[in-house]
Amino acid sequence: MKKVISILSVLLLTLLIAACGSSEKETSNDDQVTDSTNNSEANGSEEKENSSEATGTSVDSDNQEYSISVLDGYELTAEEPNKDLLFNKENEEQSMRIEVYNASEVNMADVTNELVETVKASNSEGNVTEITDNSIVPSGKQIEDVKSYKAEIPDGNNVYGYTFLQDGLGVKLTVFDTAESPAIEDFIKMANTIKIN
């Protein structure tokens, strides 16, 4: 129980800290939207190719060497060194922690084991199940070796964990979602767009 409270406290503090600088980031995101619009006009065929993926603004992580398409209503912020947090601006309980690694320098089995332990810690009973619903599992041309897990937490919400290889990256995602109006499919759409810088 202490682990659950500790994890939730850390998540809440992270969101509060991230909110302190949100007006500055929103301004820079507006600039990026303008730049993206101009680039999209110049590269119309490229935009059509990616239209099946998340149709958001491409954002480079300030903290790690990747970019991701962020949907409207979500914001990407640095959580701590080598960890970013993508959260729903309208519901701070919905977030996705993103960690990326150079695929040639990491043992993904170890990363996956660490992920399973993190997801397990969110559930007082330690119950973790593999996800079999493909609509909530990252997929795409360059996504390989996907491992996906889920734990229901006592308040009825869910914690999802994913590891996979994509575009030369080892990716680890931890998604915190609500049972009421879940956002997991949005998080998966955005996860599918992670690319190395």
XYZ file of C-alpha atoms in Angstrom:
197
model
C 0.000 0.000 0.000
C 2.903 2.342 0.766
C 4.265 1.775 -2.742
C 0.931 2.765 -4.302
C 0.721 5.919 -2.213
C 4.355 6.697 -2.977
C 3.889 6.247 -6.736
C 0.721 8.340 -6.765
C 2.422 11.062 -4.691
C 5.383 11.207 -7.061
C 3.030 11.383 -10.047
C 1.002 14.187 -8.471
C 4.120 16.175 -7.560
C 5.457 15.725 -11.077
C 2.243 17.042 -12.572
C 2.232 20.029 -10.219
C 5.832 20.876 -11.083
C 5.103 20.481 -14.786
C 2.104 22.803 -14.502
C 4.269 25.600 -13.081
C 5.917 26.243 -16.439
C 2.988 25.389 -18.710
C 2.240 28.898 -20.030
C 5.785 29.235 -21.356
C 5.632 25.822 -23.027
C 2.222 26.551 -24.557
C 3.672 29.613 -26.261
C 6.548 27.631 -27.729
C 4.133 24.885 -28.826
C 2.097 27.522 -30.691
C 5.262 28.492 -32.552
C 5.890 24.834 -33.362
C 2.330 24.466 -34.682
C 2.931 27.378 -37.061
C 6.227 25.879 -38.189
C 4.611 22.463 -38.603
C 1.820 23.981 -40.690
C 4.316 25.669 -42.986
C 6.361 22.486 -43.288
C 3.212 20.438 -43.945
C 2.275 22.659 -46.860
C 5.725 22.192 -48.342
C 5.660 18.438 -47.732
C 2.030 17.555 -48.479
C 2.803 13.997 -49.512
C 4.682 13.383 -46.271
C 1.667 14.513 -44.233
C -0.667 12.182 -46.147
C 1.678 9.284 -45.444
C 1.515 9.913 -41.678
C -2.221 10.692 -41.548
C -3.052 7.176 -40.331
C -0.941 7.897 -37.272
C -1.617 10.516 -34.615
C -2.469 13.821 -36.272
C -0.868 16.142 -33.788
C 2.095 18.434 -33.518
C 5.542 16.898 -33.836
C 7.464 17.718 -30.652
C 11.140 17.049 -29.926
C 11.896 15.911 -26.393
C 14.102 18.382 -24.513
C 15.219 15.530 -22.281
C 15.832 12.583 -24.628
C 16.779 11.963 -28.264
C 13.340 11.392 -29.839
C 10.330 13.175 -31.278
C 6.637 12.338 -30.929
C 3.390 13.618 -32.453
C 1.390 15.123 -29.593
C -2.390 15.307 -30.006
C -4.342 18.444 -29.106
C -5.122 18.538 -25.392
C -1.898 16.775 -24.390
C 1.487 18.151 -23.365
C 4.985 16.663 -23.276
C 7.274 17.728 -20.447
C 10.550 16.519 -18.935
C 9.824 14.554 -15.762
C 13.374 13.813 -14.627
C 16.627 12.950 -16.413
C 15.898 10.454 -19.209
C 12.163 10.395 -18.492
C 9.402 12.473 -20.058
C 5.757 12.764 -19.139
C 3.004 13.146 -21.717
C -0.190 14.143 -19.950
C -3.790 15.068 -20.667
C -4.220 18.779 -19.898
C -7.882 18.225 -18.951
C -7.332 15.212 -16.679
C -4.026 15.039 -14.820
C -4.707 11.423 -13.804
C -4.107 10.417 -17.444
C -0.424 10.371 -18.344
C 2.265 8.394 -20.132
C 5.854 8.218 -18.886
C 8.269 7.811 -21.796
C 11.784 6.413 -21.519
C 13.925 5.740 -24.586
C 17.220 3.903 -24.887
C 19.704 3.257 -27.653
C 18.562 -0.219 -28.722
C 22.123 -1.431 -29.253
C 23.186 -0.410 -25.736
C 20.403 -1.886 -23.623
C 19.088 -5.337 -22.750
C 15.357 -5.029 -23.456
C 14.618 -8.131 -21.346
C 15.957 -6.248 -18.308
C 13.947 -3.141 -19.241
C 10.812 -5.292 -19.594
C 11.387 -6.984 -16.212
C 11.789 -3.563 -14.586
C 8.564 -2.421 -16.255
C 6.625 -5.441 -14.980
C 7.815 -4.692 -11.431
C 6.704 -1.052 -11.792
C 3.249 -2.072 -13.043
C 3.017 -4.696 -10.269
C 3.804 -2.067 -7.626
C 0.769 -0.038 -8.692
C -1.572 -2.874 -7.686
C -1.778 -3.819 -4.008
C -2.309 -7.470 -4.960
C 0.535 -7.440 -7.484
C -1.704 -8.746 -10.277
C -0.423 -8.010 -13.773
C -1.906 -9.397 -16.982
C -0.613 -9.402 -20.538
C -2.649 -7.243 -22.893
C -4.284 -9.150 -25.746
C -6.484 -6.351 -27.158
C -4.496 -5.139 -30.180
C -6.292 -1.766 -30.207
C -4.361 -0.797 -27.077
C -0.966 -2.168 -28.103
C 1.582 -0.090 -30.051
C 1.922 -1.224 -33.665
C 3.426 0.044 -36.884
C 5.914 -0.612 -39.650
C 8.993 -0.141 -37.472
C 7.627 -1.348 -34.125
C 9.015 -4.731 -33.092
C 9.144 -7.030 -30.075
C 6.197 -5.458 -28.229
C 5.569 -6.544 -24.646
C 2.418 -5.160 -23.031
C 0.993 -5.422 -19.515
C -1.891 -4.063 -17.481
C -2.805 -3.761 -13.810
C -6.081 -2.533 -12.372
C -5.539 -0.353 -9.345
C -7.933 -0.277 -6.373
C -9.738 2.912 -7.447
C -10.793 1.201 -10.696
C -8.216 2.960 -12.851
C -5.578 1.163 -14.910
C -1.815 1.174 -15.297
C -0.418 -0.054 -18.610
C 3.187 -0.899 -19.376
C 4.853 -1.357 -22.759
C 8.317 -2.077 -24.077
C 9.212 -2.279 -27.751
C 11.866 -1.536 -30.334
C 11.257 1.244 -32.843
C 13.495 3.182 -35.217
C 16.726 2.219 -33.412
C 15.233 2.917 -29.995
C 14.278 0.742 -27.079
C 11.072 2.305 -25.739
C 9.515 1.871 -22.294
C 6.090 3.382 -21.597
C 4.087 3.484 -18.378
C 0.531 4.745 -18.880
C -1.767 5.827 -16.054
C -5.386 5.978 -17.213
C -8.841 6.416 -15.750
C -11.660 3.903 -16.055
C -14.088 6.750 -16.727
C -13.444 8.168 -20.227
C -10.154 6.344 -20.843
C -7.453 7.898 -23.033
C -5.360 4.775 -23.650
C -6.088 4.721 -27.388
C -4.841 8.326 -27.725
C -1.661 7.432 -25.847
C -1.110 4.434 -28.152
C -1.629 6.589 -31.267
C 1.015 8.995 -29.986
C 3.377 6.175 -28.948
C 3.244 4.834 -32.504
C 4.866 8.084 -33.713
C 8.010 7.994 -31.535
C 11.089 8.486 -33.730
C 14.777 8.902 -33.041
C 16.228 12.397 -33.544
